[in-house]
CSV table of C-alpha atoms in Angstrom, one decimal:
chain,number,residue,atom,x,y,z
R,1,UNK,CA,165.8,78.4,26.4
R,2,UNK,CA,164.4,76.0,23.8
R,3,UNK,CA,161.1,74.2,23.4
R,4,UNK,CA,161.9,71.0,24.9
R,5,UNK,CA,163.2,72.8,28.0
R,6,UNK,CA,160.1,74.3,28.7
R,7,UNK,CA,158.1,71.1,27.9
R,8,UNK,CA,160.0,69.3,30.3
R,9,UNK,CA,159.6,71.9,33.4
R,10,UNK,CA,155.9,72.2,32.7
R,11,UNK,CA,155.7,68.4,32.9
R,12,UNK,CA,157.8,68.5,36.1
R,13,UNK,CA,155.4,71.2,37.7
R,14,UNK,CA,152.5,69.2,36.6
R,15,UNK,CA,153.7,66.0,38.4
R,16,UNK,CA,154.7,67.9,41.6
R,17,UNK,CA,151.5,69.3,41.7
R,18,UNK,CA,149.4,66.3,40.9
R,19,UNK,CA,151.5,64.5,43.8
R,20,UNK,CA,150.8,67.2,46.4
R,21,UNK,CA,146.9,67.5,45.4
R,22,UNK,CA,146.6,63.5,46.2
R,23,UNK,CA,148.5,64.0,49.7
R,24,UNK,CA,146.2,66.6,50.5
R,25,UNK,CA,143.2,64.8,49.5
R,26,UNK,CA,144.1,61.4,50.8
R,27,UNK,CA,142.8,62.0,54.4
R,28,UNK,CA,139.2,62.7,52.8
R,29,UNK,CA,139.4,59.5,51.3
R,30,UNK,CA,139.3,57.8,54.5
R,31,UNK,CA,135.9,58.3,56.4
R,32,UNK,CA,135.8,58.4,60.1
R,33,UNK,CA,134.7,54.8,61.6
R,34,UNK,CA,131.1,54.8,63.1
R,35,UNK,CA,130.4,55.6,66.7
R,36,UNK,CA,130.1,52.6,68.8
R,37,UNK,CA,126.2,52.1,69.5
R,38,UNK,CA,125.2,53.4,73.1
R,39,UNK,CA,122.4,54.2,74.9
R,40,UNK,CA,121.9,58.0,76.8
R,41,UNK,CA,119.6,58.6,79.3
R,42,UNK,CA,118.7,61.4,81.9
R,43,UNK,CA,116.8,61.0,84.8
R,44,UNK,CA,115.7,63.3,87.8
R,45,UNK,CA,114.6,62.6,91.3
R,46,UNK,CA,114.5,63.9,94.6
R,47,UNK,CA,113.7,63.3,98.3
R,48,UNK,CA,111.7,64.6,100.9
R,49,UNK,CA,112.8,64.8,104.4
R,50,UNK,CA,111.6,66.1,107.8
R,51,UNK,CA,113.7,68.6,109.1
R,52,UNK,CA,115.4,67.8,112.6
R,53,UNK,CA,117.2,70.8,113.3
R,54,UNK,CA,115.8,74.5,113.7
R,55,UNK,CA,117.2,77.8,114.3
R,56,UNK,CA,115.0,80.7,115.8
R,57,UNK,CA,116.0,84.0,115.5
R,58,UNK,CA,114.6,87.1,118.0
R,59,UNK,CA,115.3,90.4,119.0
R,60,UNK,CA,115.2,92.5,122.2
R,61,UNK,CA,115.5,96.3,122.1
R,62,UNK,CA,115.0,99.2,124.4
R,63,UNK,CA,114.8,103.1,123.6
R,64,UNK,CA,115.8,106.1,125.2
R,65,UNK,CA,113.2,109.1,125.4
R,66,UNK,CA,112.3,111.1,122.1
R,67,UNK,CA,113.9,114.6,121.6
R,68,UNK,CA,114.4,117.1,119.1
R,69,UNK,CA,118.0,116.3,118.2
R,70,UNK,CA,120.1,113.2,119.4
R,71,UNK,CA,122.4,115.5,121.2
R,72,UNK,CA,119.8,116.3,123.7
R,73,UNK,CA,119.8,112.5,124.7
R,74,UNK,CA,122.0,112.7,127.7
R,75,UNK,CA,124.3,109.9,129.0
R,76,UNK,CA,122.2,108.7,131.9
R,77,UNK,CA,119.2,107.9,129.6
R,78,UNK,CA,121.4,105.7,127.1
R,79,UNK,CA,122.9,104.0,130.4
R,80,UNK,CA,119.3,103.5,131.9
R,81,UNK,CA,118.3,102.0,128.4
R,82,UNK,CA,121.3,99.6,128.0
R,83,UNK,CA,120.9,98.7,131.9
R,84,UNK,CA,117.4,97.9,130.9
R,85,UNK,CA,118.2,95.7,127.8
R,86,UNK,CA,120.7,93.7,129.8
R,87,UNK,CA,118.6,92.7,132.4
R,88,UNK,CA,116.0,91.6,129.7
R,89,UNK,CA,118.7,89.6,127.9
R,90,UNK,CA,119.7,87.9,131.2
R,91,UNK,CA,115.8,87.0,132.0
R,92,UNK,CA,115.5,85.7,128.2
R,93,UNK,CA,118.6,83.3,128.6
R,94,UNK,CA,117.3,82.3,132.3
R,95,UNK,CA,114.1,81.5,130.7
R,96,UNK,CA,115.5,79.2,127.9
R,97,UNK,CA,117.7,77.5,130.2
R,98,UNK,CA,114.6,76.8,132.6
R,99,UNK,CA,113.0,74.9,129.6
R,100,UNK,CA,116.1,72.8,129.1
R,101,UNK,CA,117.7,74.4,126.3
R,102,UNK,CA,121.7,74.1,126.9
R,103,UNK,CA,123.7,77.3,127.0
R,104,UNK,CA,125.7,76.1,124.0
R,105,UNK,CA,122.7,76.4,121.7
R,106,UNK,CA,121.9,80.2,122.9
R,107,UNK,CA,123.5,82.7,120.9
R,108,UNK,CA,123.4,86.1,122.2
R,109,UNK,CA,124.6,88.9,119.7
R,110,UNK,CA,126.5,91.8,120.3
R,111,UNK,CA,124.8,95.3,121.0
R,112,UNK,CA,123.6,97.3,118.0
R,113,UNK,CA,122.8,101.0,118.4
R,114,UNK,CA,121.3,103.0,115.9
R,115,UNK,CA,119.2,106.4,115.7
R,116,UNK,CA,115.5,106.4,114.9
R,117,UNK,CA,113.1,108.8,113.6
R,118,UNK,CA,109.6,109.3,115.3
R,119,UNK,CA,106.7,111.0,114.8
R,120,UNK,CA,106.1,113.8,117.9
R,121,UNK,CA,103.3,116.0,118.8
R,122,UNK,CA,101.7,118.6,116.4
R,123,UNK,CA,102.3,122.4,117.0
R,124,UNK,CA,99.7,125.1,116.9
R,125,UNK,CA,99.9,125.2,113.1
R,126,UNK,CA,99.2,121.7,112.9
R,127,UNK,CA,102.6,120.7,111.8
R,128,UNK,CA,104.2,117.4,113.2
R,129,UNK,CA,107.5,117.7,114.5
R,130,UNK,CA,110.2,114.6,113.8
R,131,UNK,CA,111.7,113.6,116.9
R,132,UNK,CA,115.0,111.6,117.4
R,133,UNK,CA,115.7,108.5,119.6
R,134,UNK,CA,118.3,106.0,120.1
R,135,UNK,CA,117.7,102.4,119.9
R,136,UNK,CA,119.7,99.6,121.6
R,137,UNK,CA,119.0,96.2,120.4
R,138,UNK,CA,120.6,92.6,120.7
R,139,UNK,CA,119.6,89.8,118.4
R,140,UNK,CA,119.0,86.1,119.6
R,141,UNK,CA,119.2,82.9,118.4
R,142,UNK,CA,118.3,79.6,119.6
R,143,UNK,CA,119.5,76.3,118.0
R,144,UNK,CA,117.5,73.4,118.6
R,145,UNK,CA,118.1,69.5,117.5
R,146,UNK,CA,114.8,68.7,118.8
R,147,UNK,CA,111.9,70.1,116.9
R,148,UNK,CA,109.8,69.0,119.3
R,149,UNK,CA,111.1,72.0,121.7
R,150,UNK,CA,110.2,74.6,119.2
R,151,UNK,CA,106.6,75.5,120.6
R,152,UNK,CA,108.1,75.6,124.1
R,153,UNK,CA,111.0,77.8,123.1
R,154,UNK,CA,108.7,80.5,121.0
R,155,UNK,CA,106.5,80.4,124.1
R,156,UNK,CA,109.3,81.1,126.4
R,157,UNK,CA,110.5,83.9,124.3
R,158,UNK,CA,107.3,85.4,123.8
R,159,UNK,CA,107.0,85.2,127.5
R,160,UNK,CA,110.2,86.7,128.3
R,161,UNK,CA,109.0,89.7,126.1
R,162,UNK,CA,111.0,89.6,123.4
R,163,UNK,CA,110.3,92.4,120.9
R,164,UNK,CA,110.2,90.6,117.6
R,165,UNK,CA,110.5,86.9,116.4
R,166,UNK,CA,112.2,86.9,112.8
R,167,UNK,CA,111.9,83.4,111.9
R,168,UNK,CA,112.4,80.0,112.1
R,169,UNK,CA,115.3,78.4,109.6
R,170,UNK,CA,114.8,74.6,109.6
R,171,UNK,CA,117.7,72.4,108.5
R,172,UNK,CA,119.1,68.8,108.5
R,173,UNK,CA,121.9,67.9,110.8
R,174,UNK,CA,123.3,65.3,108.3
R,175,UNK,CA,122.8,67.1,104.8
R,176,UNK,CA,125.0,64.9,103.1
R,177,UNK,CA,123.1,61.6,103.5
R,178,UNK,CA,120.3,63.4,102.3
R,179,UNK,CA,122.1,64.8,99.3
R,180,UNK,CA,123.5,61.4,98.9
R,181,UNK,CA,120.0,59.6,98.7
R,182,UNK,CA,118.6,62.2,96.4
R,183,UNK,CA,121.5,61.5,93.9
R,184,UNK,CA,121.4,57.5,94.4
R,185,UNK,CA,117.7,57.8,93.5
R,186,UNK,CA,118.4,59.5,90.5
R,187,UNK,CA,121.0,57.0,89.4
R,188,UNK,CA,118.6,54.1,89.8
R,189,UNK,CA,116.0,56.0,88.0
R,190,UNK,CA,118.4,56.2,85.0
R,191,UNK,CA,119.4,52.6,85.2
R,192,UNK,CA,115.6,51.6,85.3
R,193,UNK,CA,115.2,53.8,82.3
R,194,UNK,CA,118.3,52.4,80.5
R,195,UNK,CA,117.2,48.9,81.2
R,196,UNK,CA,113.5,49.2,80.1
R,197,UNK,CA,114.8,50.9,76.6
R,198,UNK,CA,117.4,48.1,76.0
R,199,UNK,CA,115.0,45.4,76.6
R,200,UNK,CA,112.4,46.8,74.5
R,201,UNK,CA,114.9,47.4,71.5
R,202,UNK,CA,116.2,43.6,72.1
R,203,UNK,CA,119.8,45.0,73.0
R,204,UNK,CA,121.8,44.2,76.2
R,205,UNK,CA,123.6,47.0,78.1
R,206,UNK,CA,127.4,47.0,77.9
R,207,UNK,CA,129.6,49.2,80.5
R,208,UNK,CA,128.7,52.6,81.2
R,209,UNK,CA,130.6,55.3,79.0
R,210,UNK,CA,129.8,58.4,80.6
R,211,UNK,CA,128.5,59.9,83.8
R,212,UNK,CA,127.4,63.5,84.5
R,213,UNK,CA,125.4,65.5,86.9
R,214,UNK,CA,122.8,67.8,85.2
R,215,UNK,CA,121.5,69.0,88.4
R,216,UNK,CA,123.8,68.9,91.5
R,217,UNK,CA,121.9,67.7,94.7
R,218,UNK,CA,121.0,71.4,96.3
R,219,UNK,CA,119.9,71.8,99.6
R,220,UNK,CA,118.1,74.9,101.1
R,221,UNK,CA,117.1,75.1,104.7
R,222,UNK,CA,113.3,76.1,104.4
R,223,UNK,CA,112.8,79.4,106.2
R,224,UNK,CA,109.3,80.1,108.1
R,225,UNK,CA,108.9,83.8,108.4
R,226,UNK,CA,107.5,84.8,111.8
R,227,UNK,CA,108.5,88.2,112.4
R,228,UNK,CA,105.8,90.0,114.5
R,229,UNK,CA,105.4,92.0,117.5
R,230,UNK,CA,105.3,89.8,120.6
R,231,UNK,CA,102.3,91.4,121.9
R,232,UNK,CA,100.4,90.3,118.8
R,233,UNK,CA,101.9,86.8,119.0
R,234,UNK,CA,100.8,86.4,122.8
R,235,UNK,CA,97.2,85.6,121.9
R,236,UNK,CA,98.2,82.6,120.0
R,237,UNK,CA,99.9,79.4,120.6
R,238,UNK,CA,103.0,79.0,118.7
R,239,UNK,CA,102.9,74.9,119.7
R,240,UNK,CA,100.8,74.4,116.9
R,241,UNK,CA,103.2,74.9,114.5
R,242,UNK,CA,104.3,71.9,111.9
R,243,UNK,CA,107.6,72.2,110.0
R,244,UNK,CA,106.6,70.3,107.0
R,245,UNK,CA,109.3,68.9,104.8
R,246,UNK,CA,112.5,69.8,103.1
R,247,UNK,CA,112.7,68.7,99.0
R,248,UNK,CA,116.4,67.8,97.7
R,249,UNK,CA,116.6,67.5,93.9
R,250,UNK,CA,119.2,65.8,91.8
R,251,UNK,CA,119.6,65.1,87.9
R,252,UNK,CA,122.3,62.7,86.2
R,253,UNK,CA,122.9,61.9,82.7
R,254,UNK,CA,124.3,58.3,82.1
R,255,UNK,CA,125.6,57.0,78.6
R,256,UNK,CA,126.0,53.1,78.2
R,257,UNK,CA,127.8,51.0,75.7
R,258,UNK,CA,125.2,48.6,73.8
R,259,UNK,CA,125.8,45.1,73.1
R,260,UNK,CA,123.8,42.5,71.1
R,261,UNK,CA,122.8,41.6,67.7
R,262,UNK,CA,120.7,44.6,66.9
R,263,UNK,CA,123.1,47.1,68.4
R,264,UNK,CA,125.8,45.7,66.1
R,265,UNK,CA,123.5,46.0,63.0
R,266,UNK,CA,122.6,49.8,64.1
R,267,UNK,CA,125.9,51.6,64.8
R,268,UNK,CA,125.1,55.2,66.6
R,269,UNK,CA,123.4,56.3,69.3
R,270,UNK,CA,120.1,55.7,70.9
R,271,UNK,CA,119.2,58.4,72.9
R,272,UNK,CA,116.6,58.3,75.7
R,273,UNK,CA,113.8,61.1,76.4
R,274,UNK,CA,114.7,63.4,79.6
R,275,UNK,CA,112.4,62.7,82.1
R,276,UNK,CA,111.6,65.4,84.8
């Protein structure tokens, strides 16, 4: 291969390499267009509502006599305990209906049977024997759509001799309306903040570019623990109880396009501080 041919090949490769480099570098020569001006606002709000629904939980139980082992418990003792329990359950339901609670609002749970350990007498050596007995138990719940009836229901349950009151759960009959109100207030707060910031900066809000929830409205029924033996509660009045309020929080993030002379002269985003 002569010198001229080699020189020609080197020249050709050099031209091709330069062309490829130019093609690869071409996109880098074009800068991305500036982002349109926008205003980004976050806001959080909440509502507090009074509950208009309550569910009260209680339990009835009966025990068989304590014996050395469960095998010593005869069928007659179990049958007698169950008969007493069913009789008390019927009396409790009758007491609820007597104060105006509808039958469909009373939920009588299924029968639960389980063993229990109890402390027995001490022997001559001072050692305490552990005895066994069987507990037969039925849970009850009463759902109220009139909170004013709560005191009467509690008094009636105690009067019927329930063994334990496990608590009251306060709720809303229309949860959607309350969560919608919390979300609406958060959006209104975001709009107010955006209007304030835009007017202060001498720009005008354009169309909404993006909306998202930063905190979806979360509704949690309010619980009031009332677990106590009925004998201990009988000395007080349940009608003095107040349900309080339920708080529902919501948060949003909204972005608006900006219009106006100042906005056109300052490309980019104006970010609002998050408000709690």
